[in-house]
XYZ file of C-alpha atoms in Angstrom:
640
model
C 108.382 46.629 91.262
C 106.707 50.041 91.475
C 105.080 49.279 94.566
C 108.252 48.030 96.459
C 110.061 51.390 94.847
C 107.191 53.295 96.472
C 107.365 51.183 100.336
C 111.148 52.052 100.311
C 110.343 55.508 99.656
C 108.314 55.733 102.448
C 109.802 53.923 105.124
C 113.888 54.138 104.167
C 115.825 52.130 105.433
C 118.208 54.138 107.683
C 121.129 53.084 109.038
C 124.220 54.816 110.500
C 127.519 54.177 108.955
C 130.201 55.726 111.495
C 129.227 56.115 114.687
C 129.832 59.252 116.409
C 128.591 58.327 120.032
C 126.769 55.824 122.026
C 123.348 56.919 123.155
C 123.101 57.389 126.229
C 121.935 54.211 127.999
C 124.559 51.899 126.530
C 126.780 54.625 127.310
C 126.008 54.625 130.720
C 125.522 50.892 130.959
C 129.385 50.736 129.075
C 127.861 48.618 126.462
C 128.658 48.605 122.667
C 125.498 50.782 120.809
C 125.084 49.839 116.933
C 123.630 53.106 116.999
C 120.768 51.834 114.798
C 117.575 53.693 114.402
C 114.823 54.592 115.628
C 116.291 52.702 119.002
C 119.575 51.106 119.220
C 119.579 46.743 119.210
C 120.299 46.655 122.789
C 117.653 49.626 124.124
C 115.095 47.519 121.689
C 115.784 44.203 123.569
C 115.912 45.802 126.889
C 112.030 47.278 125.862
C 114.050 50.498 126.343
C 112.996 51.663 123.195
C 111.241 55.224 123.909
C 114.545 55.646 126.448
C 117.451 55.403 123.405
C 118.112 58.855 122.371
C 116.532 58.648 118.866
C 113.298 58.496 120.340
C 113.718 61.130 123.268
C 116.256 64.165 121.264
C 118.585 63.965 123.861
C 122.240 63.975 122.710
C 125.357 64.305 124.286
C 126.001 67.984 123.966
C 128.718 68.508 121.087
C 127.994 64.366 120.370
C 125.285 64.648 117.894
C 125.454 60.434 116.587
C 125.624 61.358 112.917
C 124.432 64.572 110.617
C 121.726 62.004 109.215
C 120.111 61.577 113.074
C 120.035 65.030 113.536
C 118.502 65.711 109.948
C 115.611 62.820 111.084
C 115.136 64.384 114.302
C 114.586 68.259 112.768
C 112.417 66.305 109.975
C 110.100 64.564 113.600
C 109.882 68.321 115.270
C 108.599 69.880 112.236
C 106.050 66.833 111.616
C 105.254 67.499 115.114
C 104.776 71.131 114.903
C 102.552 71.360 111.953
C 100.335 68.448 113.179
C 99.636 70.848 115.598
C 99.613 74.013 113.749
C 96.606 71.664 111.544
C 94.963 70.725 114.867
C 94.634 74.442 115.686
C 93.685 75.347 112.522
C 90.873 72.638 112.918
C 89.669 73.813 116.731
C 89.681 77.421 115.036
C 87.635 76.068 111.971
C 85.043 74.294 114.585
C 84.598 77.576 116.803
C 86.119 75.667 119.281
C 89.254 77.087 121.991
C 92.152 77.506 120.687
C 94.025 74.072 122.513
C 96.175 71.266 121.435
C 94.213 68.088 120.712
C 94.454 65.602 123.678
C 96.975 63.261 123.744
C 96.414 59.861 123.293
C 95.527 58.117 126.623
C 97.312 55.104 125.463
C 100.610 56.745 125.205
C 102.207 58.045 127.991
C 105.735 58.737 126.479
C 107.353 62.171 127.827
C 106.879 64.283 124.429
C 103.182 64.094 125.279
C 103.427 65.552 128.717
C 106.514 67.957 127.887
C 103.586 69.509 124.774
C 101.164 69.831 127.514
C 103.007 71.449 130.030
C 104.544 73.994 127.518
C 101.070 74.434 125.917
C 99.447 75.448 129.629
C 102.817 77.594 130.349
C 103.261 79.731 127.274
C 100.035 79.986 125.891
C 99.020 83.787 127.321
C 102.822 85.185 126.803
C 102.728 83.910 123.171
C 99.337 84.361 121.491
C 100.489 88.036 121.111
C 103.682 87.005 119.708
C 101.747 84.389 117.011
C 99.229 87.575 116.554
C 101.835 89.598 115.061
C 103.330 87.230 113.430
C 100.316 86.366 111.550
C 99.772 89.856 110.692
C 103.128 90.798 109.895
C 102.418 90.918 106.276
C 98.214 91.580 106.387
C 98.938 91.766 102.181
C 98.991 87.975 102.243
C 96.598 87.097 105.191
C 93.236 85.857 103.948
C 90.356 87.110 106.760
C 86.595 87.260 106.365
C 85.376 90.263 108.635
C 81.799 88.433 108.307
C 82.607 85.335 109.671
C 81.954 84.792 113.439
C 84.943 82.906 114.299
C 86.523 85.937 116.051
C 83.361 86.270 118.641
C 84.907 87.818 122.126
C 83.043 84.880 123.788
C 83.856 82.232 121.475
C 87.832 82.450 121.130
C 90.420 84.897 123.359
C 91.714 85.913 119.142
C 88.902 88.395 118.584
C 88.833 90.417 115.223
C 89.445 93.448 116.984
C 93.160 92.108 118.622
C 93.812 90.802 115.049
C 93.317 94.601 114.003
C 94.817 96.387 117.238
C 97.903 93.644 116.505
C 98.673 94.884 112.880
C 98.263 98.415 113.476
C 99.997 99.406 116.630
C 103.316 101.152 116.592
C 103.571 101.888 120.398
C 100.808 100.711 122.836
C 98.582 102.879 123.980
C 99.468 104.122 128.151
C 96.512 103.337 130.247
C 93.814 106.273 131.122
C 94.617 108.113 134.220
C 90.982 108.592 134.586
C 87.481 106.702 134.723
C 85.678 109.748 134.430
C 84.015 111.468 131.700
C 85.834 114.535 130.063
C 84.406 118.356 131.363
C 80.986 118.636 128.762
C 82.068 122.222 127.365
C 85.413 120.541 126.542
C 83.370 117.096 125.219
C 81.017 119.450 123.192
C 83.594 121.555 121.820
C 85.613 118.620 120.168
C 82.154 117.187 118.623
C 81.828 120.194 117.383
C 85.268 120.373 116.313
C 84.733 116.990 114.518
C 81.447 118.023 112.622
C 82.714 121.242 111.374
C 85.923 119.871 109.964
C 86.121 116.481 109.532
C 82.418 114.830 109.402
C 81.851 116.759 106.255
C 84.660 114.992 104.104
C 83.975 111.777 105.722
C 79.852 111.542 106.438
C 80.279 107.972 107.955
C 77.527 108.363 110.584
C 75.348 111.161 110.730
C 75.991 114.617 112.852
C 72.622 114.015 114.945
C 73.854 110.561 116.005
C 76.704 111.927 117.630
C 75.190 115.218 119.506
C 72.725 112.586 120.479
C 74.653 110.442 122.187
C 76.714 113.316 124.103
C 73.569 114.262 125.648
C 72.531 110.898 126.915
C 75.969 110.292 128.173
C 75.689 114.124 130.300
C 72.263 113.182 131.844
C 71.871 112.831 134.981
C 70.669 109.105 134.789
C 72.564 107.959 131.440
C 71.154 105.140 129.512
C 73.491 102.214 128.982
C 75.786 102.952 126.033
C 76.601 100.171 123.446
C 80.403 99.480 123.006
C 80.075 100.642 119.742
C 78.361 104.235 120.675
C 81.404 104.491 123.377
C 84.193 103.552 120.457
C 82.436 106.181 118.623
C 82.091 109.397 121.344
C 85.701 108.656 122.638
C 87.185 108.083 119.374
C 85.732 111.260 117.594
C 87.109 112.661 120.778
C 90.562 111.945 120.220
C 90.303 112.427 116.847
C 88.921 116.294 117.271
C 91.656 117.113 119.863
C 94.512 115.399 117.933
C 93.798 117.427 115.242
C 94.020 120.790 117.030
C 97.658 119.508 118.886
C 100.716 120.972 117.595
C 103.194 119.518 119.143
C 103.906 116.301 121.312
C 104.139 117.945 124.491
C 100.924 119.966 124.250
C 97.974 119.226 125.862
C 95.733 118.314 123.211
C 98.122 115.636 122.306
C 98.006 114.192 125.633
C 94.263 113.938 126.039
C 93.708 112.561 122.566
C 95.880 109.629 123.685
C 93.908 109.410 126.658
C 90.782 109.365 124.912
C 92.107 106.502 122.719
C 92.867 104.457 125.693
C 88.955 104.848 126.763
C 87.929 104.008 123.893
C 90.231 100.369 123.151
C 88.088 98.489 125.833
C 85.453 98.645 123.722
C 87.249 97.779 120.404
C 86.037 93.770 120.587
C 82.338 94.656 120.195
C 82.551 97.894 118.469
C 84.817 95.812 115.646
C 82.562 92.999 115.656
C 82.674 91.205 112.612
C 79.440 91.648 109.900
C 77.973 94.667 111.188
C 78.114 98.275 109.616
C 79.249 99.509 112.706
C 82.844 97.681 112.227
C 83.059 99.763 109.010
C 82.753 103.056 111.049
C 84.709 101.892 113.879
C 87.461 100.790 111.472
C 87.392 104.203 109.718
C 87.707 106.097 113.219
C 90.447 104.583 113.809
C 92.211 105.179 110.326
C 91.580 108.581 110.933
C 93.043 108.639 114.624
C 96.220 106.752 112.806
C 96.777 109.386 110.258
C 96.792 111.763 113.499
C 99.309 109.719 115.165
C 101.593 107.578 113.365
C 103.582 107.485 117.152
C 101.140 104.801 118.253
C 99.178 102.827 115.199
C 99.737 102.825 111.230
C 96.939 104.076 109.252
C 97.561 101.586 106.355
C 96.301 98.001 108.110
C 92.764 99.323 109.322
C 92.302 100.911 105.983
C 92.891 97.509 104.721
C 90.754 95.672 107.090
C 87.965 98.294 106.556
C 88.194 97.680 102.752
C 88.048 94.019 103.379
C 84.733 94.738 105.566
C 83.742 96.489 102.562
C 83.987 93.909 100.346
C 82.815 91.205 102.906
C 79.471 93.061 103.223
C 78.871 93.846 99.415
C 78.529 97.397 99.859
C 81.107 97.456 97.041
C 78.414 97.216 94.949
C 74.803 98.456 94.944
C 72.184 96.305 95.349
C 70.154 94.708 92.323
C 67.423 96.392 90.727
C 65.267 94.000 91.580
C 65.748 94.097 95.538
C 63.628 96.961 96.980
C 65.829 99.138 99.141
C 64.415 102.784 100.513
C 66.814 105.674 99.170
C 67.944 106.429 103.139
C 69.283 103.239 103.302
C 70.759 102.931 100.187
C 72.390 106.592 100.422
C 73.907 105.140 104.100
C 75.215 102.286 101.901
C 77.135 104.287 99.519
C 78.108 106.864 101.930
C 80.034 104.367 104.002
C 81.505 102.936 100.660
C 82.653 105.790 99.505
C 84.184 107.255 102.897
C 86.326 103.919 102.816
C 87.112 104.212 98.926
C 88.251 108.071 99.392
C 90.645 107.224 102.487
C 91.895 103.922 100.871
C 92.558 106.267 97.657
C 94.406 108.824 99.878
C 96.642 106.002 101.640
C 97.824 104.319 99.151
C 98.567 107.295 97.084
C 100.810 108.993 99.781
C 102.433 105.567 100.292
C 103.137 104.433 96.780
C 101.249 101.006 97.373
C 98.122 99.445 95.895
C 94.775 99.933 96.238
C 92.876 97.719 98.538
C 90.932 96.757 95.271
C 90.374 97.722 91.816
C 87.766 100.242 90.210
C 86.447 97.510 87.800
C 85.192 95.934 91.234
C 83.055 98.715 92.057
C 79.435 99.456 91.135
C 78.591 102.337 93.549
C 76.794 105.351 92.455
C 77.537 108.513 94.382
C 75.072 109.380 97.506
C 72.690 111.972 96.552
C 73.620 115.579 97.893
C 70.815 115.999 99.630
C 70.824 113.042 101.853
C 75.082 113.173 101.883
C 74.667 116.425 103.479
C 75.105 115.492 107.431
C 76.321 119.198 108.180
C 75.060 122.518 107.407
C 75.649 122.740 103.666
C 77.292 122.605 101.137
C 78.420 119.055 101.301
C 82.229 118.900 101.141
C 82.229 114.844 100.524
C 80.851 114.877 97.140
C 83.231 116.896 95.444
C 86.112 114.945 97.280
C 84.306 111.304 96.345
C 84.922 112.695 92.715
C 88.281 113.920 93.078
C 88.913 110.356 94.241
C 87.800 108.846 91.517
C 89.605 111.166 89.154
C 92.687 110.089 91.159
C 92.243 106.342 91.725
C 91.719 105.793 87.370
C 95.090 107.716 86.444
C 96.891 106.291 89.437
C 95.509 102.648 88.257
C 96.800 103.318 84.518
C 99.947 104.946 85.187
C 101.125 103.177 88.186
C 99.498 99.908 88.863
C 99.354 98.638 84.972
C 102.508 96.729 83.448
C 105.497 98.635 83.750
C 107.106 96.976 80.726
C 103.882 98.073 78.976
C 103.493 101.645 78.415
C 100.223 102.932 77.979
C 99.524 103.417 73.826
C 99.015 107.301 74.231
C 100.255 108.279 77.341
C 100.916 112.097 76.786
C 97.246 112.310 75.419
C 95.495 110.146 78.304
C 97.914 112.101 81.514
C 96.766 115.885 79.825
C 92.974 114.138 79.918
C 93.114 113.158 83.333
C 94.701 116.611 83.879
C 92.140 117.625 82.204
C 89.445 116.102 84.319
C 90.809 117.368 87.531
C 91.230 121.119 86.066
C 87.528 121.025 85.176
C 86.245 119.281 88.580
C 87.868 122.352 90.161
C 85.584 124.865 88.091
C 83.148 122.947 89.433
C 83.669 123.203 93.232
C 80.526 124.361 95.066
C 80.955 128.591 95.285
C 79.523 128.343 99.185
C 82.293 125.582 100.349
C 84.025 126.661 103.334
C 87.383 128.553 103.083
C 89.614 125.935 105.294
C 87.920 123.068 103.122
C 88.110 124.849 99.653
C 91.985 125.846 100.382
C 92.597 121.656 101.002
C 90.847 120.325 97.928
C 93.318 123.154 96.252
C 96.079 121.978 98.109
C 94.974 118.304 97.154
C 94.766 119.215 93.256
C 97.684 120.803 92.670
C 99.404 117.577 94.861
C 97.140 115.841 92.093
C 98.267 117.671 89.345
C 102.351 117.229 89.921
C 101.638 113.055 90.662
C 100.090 112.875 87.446
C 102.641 114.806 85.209
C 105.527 113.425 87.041
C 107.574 110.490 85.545
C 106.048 107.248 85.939
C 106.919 103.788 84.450
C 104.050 103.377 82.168
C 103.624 107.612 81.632
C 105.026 109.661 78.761
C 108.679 111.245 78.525
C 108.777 114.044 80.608
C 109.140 117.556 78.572
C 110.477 120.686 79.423
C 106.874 122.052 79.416
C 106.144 119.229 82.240
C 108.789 120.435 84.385
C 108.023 123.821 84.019
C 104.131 122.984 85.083
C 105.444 120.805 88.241
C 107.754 123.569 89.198
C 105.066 126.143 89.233
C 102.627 123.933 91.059
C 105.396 123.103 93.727
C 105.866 126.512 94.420
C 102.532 127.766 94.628
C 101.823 124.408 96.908
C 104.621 124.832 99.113
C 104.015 128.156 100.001
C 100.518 127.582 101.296
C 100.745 124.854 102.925
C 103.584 126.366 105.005
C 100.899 128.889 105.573
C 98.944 126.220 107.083
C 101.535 124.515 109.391
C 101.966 127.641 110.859
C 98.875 128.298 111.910
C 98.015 128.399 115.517
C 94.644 127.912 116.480
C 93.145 130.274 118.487
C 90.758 129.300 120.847
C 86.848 130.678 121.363
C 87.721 130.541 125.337
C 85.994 126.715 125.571
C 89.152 125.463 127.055
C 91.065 122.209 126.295
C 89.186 121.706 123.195
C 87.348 124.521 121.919
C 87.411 124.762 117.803
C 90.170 126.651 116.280
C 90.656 128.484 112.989
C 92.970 125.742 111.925
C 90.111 124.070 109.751
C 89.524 121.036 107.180
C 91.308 117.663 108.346
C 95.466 117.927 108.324
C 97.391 114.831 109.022
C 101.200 113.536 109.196
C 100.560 112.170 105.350
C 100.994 115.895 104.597
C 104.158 115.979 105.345
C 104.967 112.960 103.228
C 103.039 115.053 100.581
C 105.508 118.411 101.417
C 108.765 115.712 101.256
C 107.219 114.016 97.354
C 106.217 117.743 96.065
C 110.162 119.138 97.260
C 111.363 115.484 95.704
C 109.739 116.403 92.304
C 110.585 120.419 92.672
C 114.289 118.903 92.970
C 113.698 116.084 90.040
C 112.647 119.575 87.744
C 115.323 121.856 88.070
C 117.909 118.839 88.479
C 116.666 117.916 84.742
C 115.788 121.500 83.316
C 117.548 124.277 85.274
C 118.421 126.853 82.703
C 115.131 126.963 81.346
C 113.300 127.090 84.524
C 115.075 129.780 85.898
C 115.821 131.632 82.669
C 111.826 132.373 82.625
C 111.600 131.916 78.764
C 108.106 130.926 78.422
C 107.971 127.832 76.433
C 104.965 126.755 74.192
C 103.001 123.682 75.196
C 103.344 120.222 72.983
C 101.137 119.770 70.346
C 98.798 116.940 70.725
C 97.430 114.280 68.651
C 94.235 115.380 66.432
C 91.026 115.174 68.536
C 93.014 114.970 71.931
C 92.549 117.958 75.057
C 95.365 120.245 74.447
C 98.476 120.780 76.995
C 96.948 122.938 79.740
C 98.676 126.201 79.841
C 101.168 127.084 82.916
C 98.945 127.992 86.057
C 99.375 131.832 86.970
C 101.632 132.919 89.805
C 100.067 132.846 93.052
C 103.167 133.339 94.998
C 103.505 136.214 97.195
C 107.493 136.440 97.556
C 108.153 137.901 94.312
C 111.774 137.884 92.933
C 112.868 135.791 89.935
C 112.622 131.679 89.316
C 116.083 131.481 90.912
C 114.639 133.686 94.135
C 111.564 131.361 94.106
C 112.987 128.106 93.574
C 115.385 129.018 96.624
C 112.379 129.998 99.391
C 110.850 127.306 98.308
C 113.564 124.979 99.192
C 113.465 127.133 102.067
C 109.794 126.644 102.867
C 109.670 122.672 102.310
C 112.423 122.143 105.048
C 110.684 124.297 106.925
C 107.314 122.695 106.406
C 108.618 119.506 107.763
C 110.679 121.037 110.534
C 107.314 122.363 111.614
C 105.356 119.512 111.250
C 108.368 117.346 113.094
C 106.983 119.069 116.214
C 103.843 116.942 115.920
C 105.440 113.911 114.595
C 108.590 112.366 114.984
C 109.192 110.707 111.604
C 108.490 113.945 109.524
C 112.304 115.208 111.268
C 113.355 112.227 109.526
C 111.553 113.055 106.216
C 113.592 117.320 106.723
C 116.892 115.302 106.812
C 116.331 113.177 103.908
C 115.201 116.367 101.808
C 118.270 118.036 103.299
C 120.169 114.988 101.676
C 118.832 115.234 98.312
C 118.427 118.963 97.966
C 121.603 119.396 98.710
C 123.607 119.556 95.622
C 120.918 121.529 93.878
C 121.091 124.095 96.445
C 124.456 124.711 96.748
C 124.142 125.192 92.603
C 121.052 127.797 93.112
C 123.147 129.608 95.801
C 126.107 129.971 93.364
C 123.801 131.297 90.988
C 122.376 133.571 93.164
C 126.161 134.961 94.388
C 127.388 135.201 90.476
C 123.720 136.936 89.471
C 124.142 139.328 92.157
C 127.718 140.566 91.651
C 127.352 140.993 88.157
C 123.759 143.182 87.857
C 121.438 144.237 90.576
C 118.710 144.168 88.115
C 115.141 143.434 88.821
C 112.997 140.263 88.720
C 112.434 138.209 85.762
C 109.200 137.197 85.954
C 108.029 134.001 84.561
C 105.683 134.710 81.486
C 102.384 132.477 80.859
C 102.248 131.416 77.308
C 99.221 132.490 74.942
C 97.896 128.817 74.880
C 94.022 129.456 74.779
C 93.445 126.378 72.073
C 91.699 123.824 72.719
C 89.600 123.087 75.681
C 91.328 125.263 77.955
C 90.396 128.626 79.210
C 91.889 131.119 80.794
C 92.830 131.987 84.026
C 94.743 128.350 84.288
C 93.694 125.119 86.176
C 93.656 125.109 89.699
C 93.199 128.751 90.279
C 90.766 129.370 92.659
C-alpha cells in the first residue's frame, strides 16, 4: 500500500475538471478537446502529441485551460531552468565553458532548439547581468580565491570581473590616452604615495615601486607583468586622488584616468592564489575609499580578507616549518595591512568583521624589517591601535545583544584604558600629518567606545561629558584638515602637498557619527554640559582601572560650553559641506546632520539669545576634575 501511495505521489493523476478552452489544434480543426494532460485524446491519436498546447506553453492569450495547467507548466519551466542552472554549475565544476549541455540528438522537439538559440543570443548581454546578481549580496557567496576555476583562459567569469562586478558604483570612462604620464608628474605621485600612505599600509616595499618607475622611463623598457602595471597605475591614482579636492579638479580627473589604465590588467594582477592578488586587492580598497563615485570599498576588502584566509596567512606558520624572518615579516605585513583596513571598514560602516580575532595567530612584523620608508614606522603603532579597536568593537558590538557583557563599565574604561596608554606610547619622531591622524583616530576611538551600545554599560553623565569634550576637540581639527589646500613644490599635476597622512570619504562618515553622538550628549545631558560644573568620575569596582579623567581643552575658540557646543555644530556641517566638494554622498550626510541637529540647535540658539540679554559676563570655562587615582596620570588621554 505504501508503495502505490508513493507511485501516485509521483506521477498524479491530473485531470481537468472544467474546461476553459480547446488547445489549439482541436480548436482549429473545430473538434471537441477533453483537454486532458500532458496532450489532449485526440492530439495523442493524431501522434500530435508534442503539438497540443500542454506540451508546447502556447495558450490562447487571456484562455489559459485551467489554473492547474498553468501551475504544471510554471512547475516544467522551473524544472527546466535549474536543470540547467545544475548543468552550469557542473561545466563550471569541470573547468569546462560555461554552455548548456547538448541536447539530446534523439529529440528534436522545439524547446530544444528555442534553449539553443536563446543560449547563443543572450549569452554576452547577460553574463554581466548573472555577475551581479551573484554578487549582489557577496555576505552569502561562498568563493575560494585559490582555486583556479576563474583562469582568464579557462572561463570568460574571471575572479577579477567577479570583483570589478561587486564593487563598481559607476564604470570607469575609458583612457583618453595610451601613453605614459610626464615622469616628474609619475615620480612625484610615487613619492606622494611613499611619504603618506606606504607607511600605514607597507604592502609591498618602497624599492619595488621606484624600481619599476625606472624600468618603465628607460629608453628600451623591459616587459612589465600585469601585476607590476596594476601596481604603478594604481598607486598612481591612488597618490593623485588623494591630493584632489574637488570633482572638477584636475587631480580628480587623472586619478580616474589612471584607474582606467590600470583595469586591463585586473584579470592577471587578481589572479587567484598568488600574494600579488592580496596587494592588488588592497590597491584597490584604497582607490575605493578615494572614490566612492565609481567602486565601494567594502566588497574588495572582503574579497582580500577571503584571499587572506584562502592562503593561511591568517595564521603563522608552524614551528616546525623553517621559514627565513624576510619572508615571514612579508607574511605578516600583508596580513596585517588587510586586518587594519578590514578593521577600519567595518567600523565606519557598522558591519562585521570579515572574520573574528580568535581566528588569528599573527604576530606583529618586526620594526625593523616593517620599516619600508625612512623611519619611524607609522604601521606598527596603527596594527596595534587596530587591535585595541577590533577586541572592544567584537565585545560590545558583535556579542549577543540580549546578553550584556558581566562588567561592562569596568571592561569599556579598560579598553579606554588601553588606547589612552598606546597613545603615550606613540614613537616621539612620527611625522606631524601622521601623528595628528592616529590623534584624530583615537579620540574617534575613544567616543565609539563610551558611546551607548547594546551590550555596553548605561551611559552616565560623566560619559557624556567625556564624548562631548572629545567631539569638540575632534571636530575642530579635522575641519582644520579639510581645509587645507595643498600647496605644490612646482612638480606640476602631482607634486606632494602639505596635506599629509591618508584622508578618505570614510572621514566624513566619521565627522557625521562624532556630530550624531555630540547631538545624542547634550540631547540627554544639556544643563550639565553647558553649566560647566565639573562632575566627579564613577567609582569603579575594587581592582578595576579607574574612570579616566576629562581630556584638557584643546580648543582654540574659547567662549563657554554653550559657545563651543554651537561652533561645533557649526564646524561639523561645515566639515561635510567641505568634504561634499570631493564626494557627492557626504552633501547627503550635511543634510541628514542638518535634520537631526536641528531641534538641538534651535534650543542652543535660544540659550544663547536669553544668556546674552540677561549678563554679558565672561566665559565659563569647563573645569577638569582632580581625578589622579588610579592608573591615570595627568595631563589626560589623548593629549598629544
Amino acid at each position: 500500500m505504501t508503495l502505490a501511495r508513493s507511485s501516485l505521489a509521483d506521477t498524479p493523476l491530473l485531470k481537468v475538471s472544467r474546461p476553459v478552452s480547446a488547445c489549439s489544434r482541436c480548436r482549429t480543426a473545430k473538434v471537441k478537446c477533453d483537454n486532458k494532460l500532458p496532450a489532449c485524446t485526440a492530439c495523442e491519436r493524431a501522434g500530435r502529441e508534442k503539438e497540443c498546447t500542454a506540451a508546447n506553453d502556447q495558450f490562447a492569450r487571456g484562455k489559459e485551460r485551467s489554473y492547474v495547467a498553468a501551475l504544471e507548466l510554471r512547475i516544467e519551466k522551473l524544472e527546466r531552468r535549474l536543470a540547467y542552472a545544475r548543468s552550469t554549475k557542473a561545466s563550471v565544476a569541470l573547468h569546462g565553458p560555461e554552455e548548456p549541455p547538448p541536447p539530446d540528438p534523439n529529440r528534436k522537439d522545439s524547446m530544444a532548439f528555442i534553449r539553443a538559440a536563446i543560449h547563443r543570443k543572450a549569452a554576452r548581454t547577460q553574463e554581466n547581468a548573472d555577475i551581479n546578481t551573484l554578487v549582489s549580496d557577496f555576505g552569502y557567496l561562498a568563493v575560494n580565491t585559490t582555486t583556479r576555476d576563474f583562469e582568464p583562459s579557462e572561463s570568460n567569469m574571471t575572479f577579477a570581473r567577479l570583483v570589478l562586478a561587486a564593487s563598481t558604483n559607476e564604470p570607469v570612462p575609458e583612457p583618453r590616452t595610451t601613453a605614459l604620464p610626464a615622469e616628474p608628474t609619475a615620480r612625484a605621485l610615487v613619492q606622494h604615495y611613499e611619504t603618506n600612505i606606504l607607511p600605514l599600509y607597507p604592502v609591498f616595499p618602497a624599492a619595488t615601486l621606484h624600481a619599476l618607475a625606472s624600468d618603465l622611463y628607460q629608453d628600451h623598457p623591459r616587459p612589465v607583468r600585469s601585476s607590476e602595471s596594476w601596481l604603478f597605475w594604481m598607486v598612481l591614482a591612488i597618490a593623485s586622488a588623494a591630493q584632489s579636492r574637488t570633482r572638477q579638479d584636475e587631480h580628480y580627473a587623472n586619478a580616474v584616468e589612471f584607474v582606467g589604465r590600470a583595469l586591463p590588467h585586473a584579470d592577471r594582477a587578481l589572479k587567484p592564489g598568488y600574494v600579488t592578488q592580496i596587494q592588488s586587492l588592497l590597491l584597490l580598497t584604497q582607490y575605493a575609499m578615494l572614490d566612492p563615485a565609481h567602486f565601494d570599498s567594502w566588497h574588495p576588502i572582503g574579497f582580500a580578507c577571503r584571499a587572506v584566509v584562502d592562503q593561511g596567512l591568517h595564521q603563522d606558520p608552524p614551528h616546525a616549518q623553517e621559514v627565513d624572518l624576510e619572508t615571514l615579516d612579508t607574511r605578516r605585513r600583508t596580513f596585517y595591512c588587510v586586518y587594519a583596513l578590514d578593521r577600519a571598514i567595518s567600523m565606519v560602516h557598522a558591519r562585521s568583521f570579515s572574520f573574528y580575532d580568535a581566528a588569528v595567530s599573527v604576530s606583529l612584523p618586526s620594526p625593523a624589517m616593517a620599516a619600508v620608508a625612512p623611519p619611524p614606522d607609522a604601521s606598527l603603532p596603527l596594527f596595534k591601535l587596530r587591535q585595541i579597536q577590533s577586541d572592544w568593537y567584537q565585545a560590545l558590538y558583535q556579542g549577543d545583544p540580549i546578553q550584556p557583557l558581566p562588567d561592562a563599565a569596568g571592561f569599556i574604561w579598560q579598553k579606554y584604558f588601553d588606547m589612552w596608554e598606546w597613545s603615550e606610547r606613540l614613537p616621539a619622531d612620527l611625522p606631524p600629518a601622521i601623528r595628528e591622524m592616529l590623534d584624530l583616530e583615537l579620540r574617534y576611538s575613544y567616543v565609539y567606545c563610551v558611546a551607548s551600545s547594546a551590550r555596553g554599560a548605561r551611559l552616565t553623565s560623566y560619559g557624556r561629558l567625556l564624548i562631548f569634550e572629545h567631539v569638540v576637540s575632534y571636530v575642530d581639527r579635522i575641519y582644520e584638515v579639510a581645509s587645507q589646500q595643498p600647496v605644490h613644490d612646482g612638480g606640476g599635476v602631482g607634486s606632494v602637498g602639505s596635506v599629509g597622512a591618508f584622508y578618505t570619504y570614510h572621514d566624513a562618515l566619521r565627522v557625521f557619527f562624532m556630530g550624531s553622538q555630540f547631538i545624542a550628549a547634550l540631547r540627554d545631558d544639556a544643563d550639565l554640559i553647558l553649566s560647566g560644573t565639573p562632575v566627579a568620575p564613577p567609582v569603579t569596582a575594587p581592582g578595576n582601572v579607574s574612570a579616566p579623567p576629562l581630556p584638557m581643552r584643546l580648543d582654540r575658540g574659547g567662549g563657554d560650553n554653550l559657545d563651543r557646543s554651537l561652533r561645533c555644530l557649526d564646524r561639523v556641517k561645515m566639515t561635510l559641506e567641505l568634504y561634499g566638494q570631493r564626494w557627492e554622498d557626504a552633501l547627503s550626510l550635511m543634510e541628514s546632520f542638518d535634520v537631526i541637529s536641528a531641534e538641538v540647535r534651535a534650543a542652543l540658539e535660544s540659550r544663547r539669545g536669553v544668556r546674552d540679554a540677561v549678563a554679558s559676563g565672561g566665559a565659563v570655562g569647563l573645569g577638569v576634575p582632580a581625578t589622579g587615582t588610579g592608573q591615570w596620570q595627568q595631563p589626560g588621554p589623548g593629549d598629544v
